[in-house]
């Protein structure tokens, strides 16, 4: 069997991508096309569009055919005239073709408008789901990179501690150090082994979390460039971001649209008191082999054209109760809008501060790394001349590893907060993922 050329090219492209390391942009494109949440939102949108068609159909023409056939038996006895007896069996059948058209039905008009409003809500929900893929993928991607860095750093620390342990053993054998140095180095080595196991487990967990977003298990990822300069927010004013989020955040837009839909519920409930007018037309053909009054067969054609007027009265109070219920839900949705705006503003402020403080934090961690590396070199030199102990060297090595880990985490968190900032305002998209992807290695 010959495979389609497109399938072969797709497989080769996937293989080459895995060989050189997948990047954030390529994984985002994969996830966006097969994410279950996006597929669910897309199906919900299709269902909403079909409800519009249903609402429009309810206000259009309806036509059909009714038919029936019956076998009848008639047995008549008169008590004072025993000889007057009728015992007759006969058949009847009729066929009716009908057409109806609502002329004035306020509820149908409101239903069409509400269905269109619900479709807009579904469209916004689909856009929010697509943006959520970008957020979840970015978080999972950088979680894997941080876990990989932790494994690398722990393994480097293990190598350094192993060297110190070997040196401590040699010094003890020649009598230039005590057994305490050896025990301290052994204890620190055992701790690093435990840290390595935990770091490897965390790496496996984050890879599976990434697989949950992308749909496949990816091991090789492109890393962040070492000399990456963290971008500052643009515009560089937090309140500008807050204002934008309170108007454009997907949660706010969905809440606003939900309010619109609920206001139509009030109007639909109020139409329960409105009168309606429908046009009707039908033609009926009836046939029988006899009847209760005659033994002769008959057939007939009848036609009807007219209008049907209906004016309901809310005698039991059910309509008024539905109106009050709908009004209460409208009030609830107004409060939900305010809650969504406050949440959007809080998220924006948190992300904005995360970016600005992250930029400063990265610079501080870079300087701290230089200081820690200088301290380690000085401590090793001090050990050689006898003014420092083996424990001092181990502590200095651990400090370097910790600062390297903090620096990596600060970089990832700054980039993630930048993406969260855009997500909070409802503008995160493929262009932003592409811009972040540019910070990764080629």
Tab-separated table of C-alpha atoms in Angstrom:
chain	number	residue	atom	x	y	z
A	1	UNK	CA	0.000	0.000	0.000
A	2	UNK	CA	1.265	3.478	-0.850
A	3	UNK	CA	0.994	6.089	1.895
A	4	UNK	CA	-0.235	9.561	0.909
A	5	UNK	CA	2.619	11.935	0.193
A	6	UNK	CA	1.334	14.478	2.737
A	7	UNK	CA	1.340	11.818	5.467
A	8	UNK	CA	4.925	10.830	4.642
A	9	UNK	CA	6.094	14.463	4.653
A	10	UNK	CA	4.311	15.062	7.953
A	11	UNK	CA	6.001	12.046	9.520
A	12	UNK	CA	9.417	13.113	8.234
A	13	UNK	CA	8.873	16.654	9.510
A	14	UNK	CA	7.895	15.323	12.947
A	15	UNK	CA	10.949	13.040	13.027
A	16	UNK	CA	13.322	15.863	12.089
A	17	UNK	CA	11.714	18.162	14.677
A	18	UNK	CA	12.188	15.546	17.396
A	19	UNK	CA	15.784	14.953	16.318
A	20	UNK	CA	16.830	18.599	16.635
A	21	UNK	CA	14.512	19.421	19.517
A	22	UNK	CA	10.946	20.685	19.457
A	23	UNK	CA	10.348	24.355	20.136
A	24	UNK	CA	7.505	26.240	21.751
A	25	UNK	CA	5.925	27.427	18.500
A	26	UNK	CA	5.809	24.008	16.818
A	27	UNK	CA	4.322	22.387	19.914
A	28	UNK	CA	1.732	25.164	20.175
A	29	UNK	CA	0.598	24.536	16.610
A	30	UNK	CA	0.266	20.844	17.351
A	31	UNK	CA	-1.645	21.417	20.558
A	32	UNK	CA	-3.988	23.997	19.023
A	33	UNK	CA	-5.165	21.532	16.374
A	34	UNK	CA	-5.875	18.590	18.675
A	35	UNK	CA	-6.522	19.971	22.152
A	36	UNK	CA	-9.726	18.405	23.592
A	37	UNK	CA	-10.812	21.665	25.235
A	38	UNK	CA	-10.583	23.520	21.901
A	39	UNK	CA	-12.422	20.702	20.119
A	40	UNK	CA	-15.119	20.823	22.794
A	41	UNK	CA	-15.492	24.604	22.431
A	42	UNK	CA	-15.635	24.247	18.639
A	43	UNK	CA	-18.410	21.643	18.945
A	44	UNK	CA	-20.295	23.911	21.355
A	45	UNK	CA	-20.100	26.707	18.790
A	46	UNK	CA	-21.511	24.429	16.104
A	47	UNK	CA	-24.352	23.451	18.437
A	48	UNK	CA	-25.073	27.119	19.150
A	49	UNK	CA	-25.301	27.856	15.438
A	50	UNK	CA	-27.742	24.990	15.003
A	51	UNK	CA	-29.912	26.454	17.771
A	52	UNK	CA	-30.143	29.641	15.710
A	53	UNK	CA	-31.440	27.584	12.793
A	54	UNK	CA	-33.959	25.909	15.096
A	55	UNK	CA	-35.199	29.251	16.423
A	56	UNK	CA	-35.597	30.615	12.899
A	57	UNK	CA	-37.425	27.454	11.833
A	58	UNK	CA	-39.931	27.859	14.675
A	59	UNK	CA	-40.969	31.189	13.146
A	60	UNK	CA	-41.277	29.838	9.607
A	61	UNK	CA	-43.737	27.678	7.713
A	62	UNK	CA	-44.589	24.225	8.959
A	63	UNK	CA	-46.343	21.661	6.801
A	64	UNK	CA	-47.232	18.020	6.969
A	65	UNK	CA	-49.701	15.257	6.218
A	66	UNK	CA	-51.964	13.460	8.674
A	67	UNK	CA	-53.610	10.193	7.705
A	68	UNK	CA	-55.738	7.633	9.518
A	69	UNK	CA	-57.712	4.504	8.729
A	70	UNK	CA	-60.167	2.772	11.066
A	71	UNK	CA	-62.313	-0.331	11.140
A	72	UNK	CA	-65.707	0.392	12.765
A	73	UNK	CA	-68.516	-1.774	14.098
A	74	UNK	CA	-72.011	-0.390	14.834
A	75	UNK	CA	-74.714	-2.423	16.643
A	76	UNK	CA	-78.045	-0.649	17.445
A	77	UNK	CA	-81.054	-2.126	19.344
A	78	UNK	CA	-84.299	-0.298	20.187
A	79	UNK	CA	-85.976	-1.737	23.307
A	80	UNK	CA	-89.575	-1.044	22.233
A	81	UNK	CA	-88.956	-2.235	18.679
A	82	UNK	CA	-87.078	-5.514	18.864
A	83	UNK	CA	-87.325	-5.940	15.111
A	84	UNK	CA	-85.523	-2.599	14.556
A	85	UNK	CA	-81.910	-3.665	14.798
A	86	UNK	CA	-78.850	-2.378	12.980
A	87	UNK	CA	-75.721	-4.454	12.842
A	88	UNK	CA	-73.117	-2.929	10.544
A	89	UNK	CA	-69.324	-2.975	10.054
A	90	UNK	CA	-67.593	-0.360	7.908
A	91	UNK	CA	-64.262	1.302	7.149
A	92	UNK	CA	-63.259	4.968	7.363
A	93	UNK	CA	-60.100	6.757	6.228
A	94	UNK	CA	-58.945	10.350	5.882
A	95	UNK	CA	-55.897	12.228	4.645
A	96	UNK	CA	-55.147	15.845	5.635
A	97	UNK	CA	-52.448	18.150	4.283
A	98	UNK	CA	-51.794	21.267	6.357
A	99	UNK	CA	-49.671	24.404	6.377
A	100	UNK	CA	-49.260	26.809	9.304
A	101	UNK	CA	-47.328	30.060	9.656
A	102	UNK	CA	-46.890	32.140	12.799
A	103	UNK	CA	-47.912	35.703	12.032
A	104	UNK	CA	-47.385	37.322	15.402
A	105	UNK	CA	-45.378	35.358	17.992
A	106	UNK	CA	-43.141	37.639	20.115
A	107	UNK	CA	-41.542	34.652	21.828
A	108	UNK	CA	-40.169	33.390	18.500
A	109	UNK	CA	-38.549	36.718	17.655
A	110	UNK	CA	-36.893	36.885	21.074
A	111	UNK	CA	-35.725	33.263	20.738
A	112	UNK	CA	-33.950	34.055	17.453
A	113	UNK	CA	-32.193	37.086	18.938
A	114	UNK	CA	-31.204	35.101	22.036
A	115	UNK	CA	-29.835	32.231	19.954
A	116	UNK	CA	-27.658	34.680	18.014
A	117	UNK	CA	-26.390	36.162	21.284
A	118	UNK	CA	-25.598	32.682	22.590
A	119	UNK	CA	-23.629	32.010	19.394
A	120	UNK	CA	-21.462	35.058	20.099
A	121	UNK	CA	-20.844	33.666	23.594
A	122	UNK	CA	-19.730	30.353	22.087
A	123	UNK	CA	-17.405	32.152	19.668
A	124	UNK	CA	-15.747	34.015	22.548
A	125	UNK	CA	-15.458	30.750	24.500
A	126	UNK	CA	-13.682	29.139	21.535
A	127	UNK	CA	-11.217	32.020	21.349
A	128	UNK	CA	-10.635	31.724	25.103
A	129	UNK	CA	-10.000	27.983	24.774
A	130	UNK	CA	-7.463	28.587	22.007
A	131	UNK	CA	-5.688	31.161	24.164
A	132	UNK	CA	-5.768	28.789	27.125
A	133	UNK	CA	-3.824	26.245	25.054
A	134	UNK	CA	-1.043	28.796	24.642
A	135	UNK	CA	-0.995	29.476	28.389
A	136	UNK	CA	-1.017	25.822	29.409
A	137	UNK	CA	1.581	24.852	26.824
A	138	UNK	CA	3.950	27.668	27.841
A	139	UNK	CA	3.681	26.693	31.495
A	140	UNK	CA	4.288	23.011	30.730
A	141	UNK	CA	7.160	23.780	28.321
A	142	UNK	CA	9.104	25.953	30.751
A	143	UNK	CA	8.365	23.556	33.616
A	144	UNK	CA	10.183	20.873	31.615
A	145	UNK	CA	13.113	23.215	30.913
A	146	UNK	CA	13.403	24.106	34.603
A	147	UNK	CA	13.252	20.428	35.577
A	148	UNK	CA	15.960	19.648	33.007
A	149	UNK	CA	18.122	22.431	34.434
A	150	UNK	CA	17.623	21.056	37.936
A	151	UNK	CA	18.754	17.595	36.833
A	152	UNK	CA	21.803	19.058	35.098
A	153	UNK	CA	22.731	21.196	38.095
A	154	UNK	CA	22.281	18.354	40.573
A	155	UNK	CA	24.411	16.062	38.433
A	156	UNK	CA	27.138	18.719	38.210
A	157	UNK	CA	26.934	19.162	41.960
A	158	UNK	CA	27.180	15.397	42.419
A	159	UNK	CA	30.356	15.331	40.331
A	160	UNK	CA	31.883	18.154	42.367
A	161	UNK	CA	30.906	16.568	45.701
A	162	UNK	CA	32.264	13.216	44.535
A	163	UNK	CA	35.596	14.891	43.821
A	164	UNK	CA	35.587	16.456	47.281
A	165	UNK	CA	34.743	13.102	48.834
A	166	UNK	CA	37.604	11.406	47.013
A	167	UNK	CA	39.989	14.166	48.049
A	168	UNK	CA	38.831	13.947	51.672
A	169	UNK	CA	39.482	10.218	51.669
A	170	UNK	CA	42.948	10.721	50.216
A	171	UNK	CA	43.788	13.411	52.752
A	172	UNK	CA	42.607	11.167	55.586
A	173	UNK	CA	44.744	8.298	54.324
A	174	UNK	CA	47.889	10.449	54.284
A	175	UNK	CA	46.989	12.010	57.631
A	176	UNK	CA	46.425	15.600	56.513
A	177	UNK	CA	42.688	15.574	57.382
A	178	UNK	CA	40.415	13.985	59.962
A	179	UNK	CA	37.662	11.448	59.447
A	180	UNK	CA	35.180	14.286	60.055
A	181	UNK	CA	35.940	15.762	56.633
A	182	UNK	CA	35.322	12.390	55.012
A	183	UNK	CA	32.029	11.897	56.868
A	184	UNK	CA	30.825	15.380	55.969
A	185	UNK	CA	31.644	14.839	52.292
A	186	UNK	CA	29.945	11.427	52.349
A	187	UNK	CA	26.838	12.911	53.976
A	188	UNK	CA	26.681	15.691	51.400
A	189	UNK	CA	27.152	13.167	48.579
A	190	UNK	CA	24.253	11.061	49.877
A	191	UNK	CA	22.074	14.176	49.997
A	192	UNK	CA	22.921	15.007	46.399
A	193	UNK	CA	22.010	11.461	45.306
A	194	UNK	CA	18.593	11.901	46.925
A	195	UNK	CA	18.215	15.295	45.227
A	196	UNK	CA	19.107	13.751	41.879
A	197	UNK	CA	16.391	11.118	42.247
A	198	UNK	CA	13.818	13.776	43.170
A	199	UNK	CA	14.926	16.001	40.260
A	200	UNK	CA	14.638	13.128	37.792
A	201	UNK	CA	11.145	12.290	39.072
A	202	UNK	CA	10.128	15.928	38.679
A	203	UNK	CA	11.480	15.917	35.119
A	204	UNK	CA	9.403	12.850	34.275
A	205	UNK	CA	6.320	14.472	35.810
A	206	UNK	CA	6.725	17.683	33.812
A	207	UNK	CA	7.265	15.760	30.581
A	208	UNK	CA	4.015	13.900	31.130
A	209	UNK	CA	2.296	17.213	31.891
A	210	UNK	CA	3.577	18.539	28.569
A	211	UNK	CA	2.357	15.392	26.858
A	212	UNK	CA	-1.091	16.039	28.347
A	213	UNK	CA	-1.205	19.347	26.471
A	214	UNK	CA	0.478	18.383	23.199
A	215	UNK	CA	-0.855	14.862	22.890
A	216	UNK	CA	2.502	13.113	22.551
A	217	UNK	CA	5.574	12.520	24.704
A	218	UNK	CA	8.413	14.882	23.814
A	219	UNK	CA	11.893	14.498	25.325
A	220	UNK	CA	14.093	16.881	23.330
A	221	UNK	CA	13.165	20.553	23.753
A	222	UNK	CA	14.978	23.682	22.692
A	223	UNK	CA	16.398	25.540	25.661
A	224	UNK	CA	16.439	29.194	26.614
A	225	UNK	CA	19.444	31.155	25.404
A	226	UNK	CA	21.907	31.866	28.208
A	227	UNK	CA	22.211	35.563	27.297
A	228	UNK	CA	18.465	36.175	26.986
A	229	UNK	CA	17.457	39.737	27.877
A	230	UNK	CA	14.094	39.747	29.583
A	231	UNK	CA	11.610	42.040	27.771
A	232	UNK	CA	9.895	44.874	29.646
A	233	UNK	CA	6.083	45.250	29.400
A	234	UNK	CA	4.841	47.489	26.618
A	235	UNK	CA	3.107	49.793	27.461
A	236	UNK	CA	5.159	50.342	30.596
A	237	UNK	CA	2.154	51.415	32.664
A	238	UNK	CA	0.312	48.896	34.788
A	239	UNK	CA	-2.997	50.767	34.840
A	240	UNK	CA	-3.113	50.788	31.035
A	241	UNK	CA	-2.965	46.999	31.157
A	242	UNK	CA	-5.638	46.920	33.854
A	243	UNK	CA	-7.994	49.108	31.816
A	244	UNK	CA	-7.507	46.891	28.786
A	245	UNK	CA	-8.096	43.720	30.810
A	246	UNK	CA	-11.301	45.024	32.385
A	247	UNK	CA	-12.706	45.533	28.888
A	248	UNK	CA	-11.089	42.795	26.791
A	249	UNK	CA	-10.321	39.848	29.063
A	250	UNK	CA	-12.163	36.763	27.846
A	251	UNK	CA	-13.736	36.132	31.250
A	252	UNK	CA	-15.164	39.668	31.218
A	253	UNK	CA	-16.398	39.375	27.631
A	254	UNK	CA	-18.073	36.049	28.359
A	255	UNK	CA	-19.697	37.503	31.479
A	256	UNK	CA	-20.996	40.482	29.477
A	257	UNK	CA	-22.403	38.216	26.795
A	258	UNK	CA	-23.958	35.944	29.408
A	259	UNK	CA	-25.748	38.998	30.795
A	260	UNK	CA	-27.100	39.773	27.324
A	261	UNK	CA	-28.412	36.219	26.951
A	262	UNK	CA	-30.064	36.354	30.386
A	263	UNK	CA	-31.781	39.645	29.492
A	264	UNK	CA	-33.403	37.816	26.590
A	265	UNK	CA	-34.664	35.270	29.139
A	266	UNK	CA	-36.584	38.119	30.797
A	267	UNK	CA	-38.123	39.116	27.489
A	268	UNK	CA	-39.052	35.515	26.689
A	269	UNK	CA	-40.721	35.138	30.071
A	270	UNK	CA	-42.654	38.362	29.505
A	271	UNK	CA	-43.984	37.064	26.168
A	272	UNK	CA	-45.946	34.501	28.183
A	273	UNK	CA	-48.577	37.245	28.550
A	274	UNK	CA	-48.599	38.268	24.868
A	275	UNK	CA	-51.267	37.293	22.378
A	276	UNK	CA	-50.329	35.318	19.270
A	277	UNK	CA	-51.745	35.018	15.771
A	278	UNK	CA	-51.132	32.111	13.393
A	279	UNK	CA	-52.254	31.478	9.825
A	280	UNK	CA	-53.544	27.997	9.025
A	281	UNK	CA	-54.602	26.181	5.883
A	282	UNK	CA	-55.526	22.552	5.280
A	283	UNK	CA	-57.355	20.255	2.903
A	284	UNK	CA	-58.871	16.936	3.969
A	285	UNK	CA	-60.112	13.956	1.982
A	286	UNK	CA	-62.381	11.525	3.884
A	287	UNK	CA	-63.836	8.215	2.705
A	288	UNK	CA	-66.019	5.551	4.305
A	289	UNK	CA	-67.816	2.403	3.248
A	290	UNK	CA	-70.774	3.260	5.511
A	291	UNK	CA	-71.639	5.233	8.623
A	292	UNK	CA	-73.663	4.947	11.808
A	293	UNK	CA	-76.706	6.368	10.032
A	294	UNK	CA	-76.371	4.920	6.543
A	295	UNK	CA	-75.205	1.819	4.841
A	296	UNK	CA	-73.967	3.741	1.821
A	297	UNK	CA	-70.306	4.611	1.241
A	298	UNK	CA	-69.270	8.270	1.032
A	299	UNK	CA	-66.297	10.462	0.251
A	300	UNK	CA	-65.704	14.155	0.777
A	301	UNK	CA	-63.118	16.917	0.333
A	302	UNK	CA	-62.923	19.850	2.723
A	303	UNK	CA	-60.632	22.870	2.760
A	304	UNK	CA	-59.870	25.477	5.389
A	305	UNK	CA	-58.014	28.776	5.432
A	306	UNK	CA	-57.992	30.982	8.492
A	307	UNK	CA	-56.174	32.480	11.443
A	308	UNK	CA	-55.887	31.371	15.042
A	309	UNK	CA	-55.820	33.950	17.814
A	310	UNK	CA	-54.647	33.125	21.324
A	311	UNK	CA	-54.413	35.404	24.364
A	312	UNK	CA	-53.248	33.600	27.519
A	313	UNK	CA	-54.030	34.823	31.047
A	314	UNK	CA	-51.588	34.284	33.914
A	315	UNK	CA	-54.226	32.996	36.294
A	316	UNK	CA	-51.895	30.852	38.421
A	317	UNK	CA	-49.018	33.362	38.526
A	318	UNK	CA	-46.521	31.051	36.820
A	319	UNK	CA	-45.541	33.598	34.173
A	320	UNK	CA	-44.859	36.286	36.758
A	321	UNK	CA	-42.738	33.816	38.724
A	322	UNK	CA	-40.655	33.058	35.622
A	323	UNK	CA	-40.196	36.796	35.024
A	324	UNK	CA	-38.986	37.302	38.591
A	325	UNK	CA	-36.621	34.337	38.254
A	326	UNK	CA	-35.149	35.738	35.033
A	327	UNK	CA	-34.707	39.177	36.610
A	328	UNK	CA	-32.876	37.635	39.566
A	329	UNK	CA	-30.515	35.824	37.180
A	330	UNK	CA	-29.872	39.090	35.341
A	331	UNK	CA	-28.865	40.679	38.647
A	332	UNK	CA	-26.594	37.690	39.344
A	333	UNK	CA	-24.905	38.062	35.962
A	334	UNK	CA	-24.307	41.782	36.551
A	335	UNK	CA	-22.455	40.898	39.725
A	336	UNK	CA	-20.527	38.199	37.852
A	337	UNK	CA	-19.309	40.889	35.441
A	338	UNK	CA	-17.983	42.962	38.306
A	339	UNK	CA	-16.291	39.892	39.798
A	340	UNK	CA	-14.726	39.062	36.419
A	341	UNK	CA	-13.409	42.603	36.054
A	342	UNK	CA	-11.883	42.580	39.509
A	343	UNK	CA	-10.270	39.203	38.876
A	344	UNK	CA	-8.925	40.388	35.517
A	345	UNK	CA	-7.470	43.495	37.130
A	346	UNK	CA	-5.859	41.473	39.904
A	347	UNK	CA	-4.363	38.992	37.435
A	348	UNK	CA	-2.941	41.787	35.309
A	349	UNK	CA	-1.375	43.545	38.276
A	350	UNK	CA	0.097	40.287	39.516
A	351	UNK	CA	1.543	39.405	36.111
A	352	UNK	CA	2.806	42.936	35.461
A	353	UNK	CA	4.622	43.030	38.779
A	354	UNK	CA	5.896	39.538	38.046
A	355	UNK	CA	7.488	40.771	34.825
A	356	UNK	CA	9.004	43.943	36.252
A	357	UNK	CA	10.278	42.303	39.432
A	358	UNK	CA	11.425	39.307	37.385
A	359	UNK	CA	13.624	41.488	35.187
A	360	UNK	CA	15.244	42.985	38.274
A	361	UNK	CA	15.463	39.533	39.854
A	362	UNK	CA	17.270	38.077	36.840
A	363	UNK	CA	19.856	40.860	36.980
A	364	UNK	CA	20.294	40.329	40.724
A	365	UNK	CA	20.645	36.564	40.320
A	366	UNK	CA	23.240	37.038	37.584
A	367	UNK	CA	25.293	39.191	39.934
A	368	UNK	CA	24.740	36.714	42.766
A	369	UNK	CA	26.015	33.912	40.528
A	370	UNK	CA	29.222	35.819	39.842
A	371	UNK	CA	29.695	36.362	43.569
A	372	UNK	CA	28.966	32.730	44.396
A	373	UNK	CA	31.440	31.489	41.778
A	374	UNK	CA	34.089	33.880	43.133
A	375	UNK	CA	33.418	32.636	46.657
A	376	UNK	CA	33.758	29.025	45.531
A	377	UNK	CA	37.092	29.712	43.840
A	378	UNK	CA	38.368	31.534	46.938
A	379	UNK	CA	37.178	28.740	49.219
A	380	UNK	CA	38.958	26.095	47.156
A	381	UNK	CA	42.129	28.162	47.287
A	382	UNK	CA	41.697	28.552	51.036
A	383	UNK	CA	41.348	24.781	51.403
A	384	UNK	CA	44.645	24.302	49.576
A	385	UNK	CA	46.492	26.685	51.908
A	386	UNK	CA	44.780	25.320	55.001
A	387	UNK	CA	42.576	28.248	56.026
A	388	UNK	CA	39.322	26.649	54.808
A	389	UNK	CA	37.765	23.251	55.491
A	390	UNK	CA	36.263	20.708	53.158
A	391	UNK	CA	32.823	21.601	54.551
A	392	UNK	CA	33.357	25.227	53.488
A	393	UNK	CA	34.000	24.076	49.924
A	394	UNK	CA	30.884	21.886	49.927
A	395	UNK	CA	28.764	24.760	51.180
A	396	UNK	CA	30.184	27.091	48.536
A	397	UNK	CA	29.468	24.532	45.810
A	398	UNK	CA	25.902	24.148	47.035
A	399	UNK	CA	25.456	27.914	47.031
A	400	UNK	CA	26.586	28.133	43.404
A	401	UNK	CA	24.127	25.392	42.426
A	402	UNK	CA	21.277	27.091	44.294
A	403	UNK	CA	21.942	30.455	42.638
A	404	UNK	CA	22.107	28.819	39.205
A	405	UNK	CA	18.745	27.159	39.877
A	406	UNK	CA	17.222	30.435	41.107
A	407	UNK	CA	18.528	32.269	38.039
A	408	UNK	CA	16.986	29.720	35.665
A	409	UNK	CA	13.669	29.854	37.498
A	410	UNK	CA	13.685	33.664	37.470
A	411	UNK	CA	14.154	33.689	33.697
A	412	UNK	CA	11.344	31.204	33.074
A	413	UNK	CA	8.986	32.953	35.479
A	414	UNK	CA	9.617	36.326	33.843
A	415	UNK	CA	8.761	34.983	30.397
A	416	UNK	CA	5.716	33.164	31.754
A	417	UNK	CA	4.489	36.283	33.524
A	418	UNK	CA	4.797	38.211	30.272
A	419	UNK	CA	2.600	35.620	28.570
A	420	UNK	CA	0.176	35.626	31.512
A	421	UNK	CA	-0.002	39.415	31.282
A	422	UNK	CA	-1.141	39.194	27.670
A	423	UNK	CA	-3.482	36.314	28.462
A	424	UNK	CA	-5.085	38.369	31.231
A	425	UNK	CA	-5.932	41.066	28.689
A	426	UNK	CA	-7.200	38.579	26.102
A	427	UNK	CA	-4.525	39.290	23.479
A	428	UNK	CA	-2.276	36.232	23.807
A	429	UNK	CA	-1.927	34.493	20.458
A	430	UNK	CA	0.455	32.793	18.061
A	431	UNK	CA	2.442	35.993	17.448
A	432	UNK	CA	3.267	36.192	21.157
A	433	UNK	CA	4.283	32.525	21.207
A	434	UNK	CA	6.502	33.194	18.170
A	435	UNK	CA	8.138	36.135	19.938
A	436	UNK	CA	8.852	34.013	23.024
A	437	UNK	CA	10.065	31.185	20.809
A	438	UNK	CA	12.768	33.531	19.465
A	439	UNK	CA	14.483	33.362	22.884
A	440	UNK	CA	15.115	29.644	22.439
A	441	UNK	CA	18.230	28.080	20.917
A	442	UNK	CA	18.282	27.343	17.175
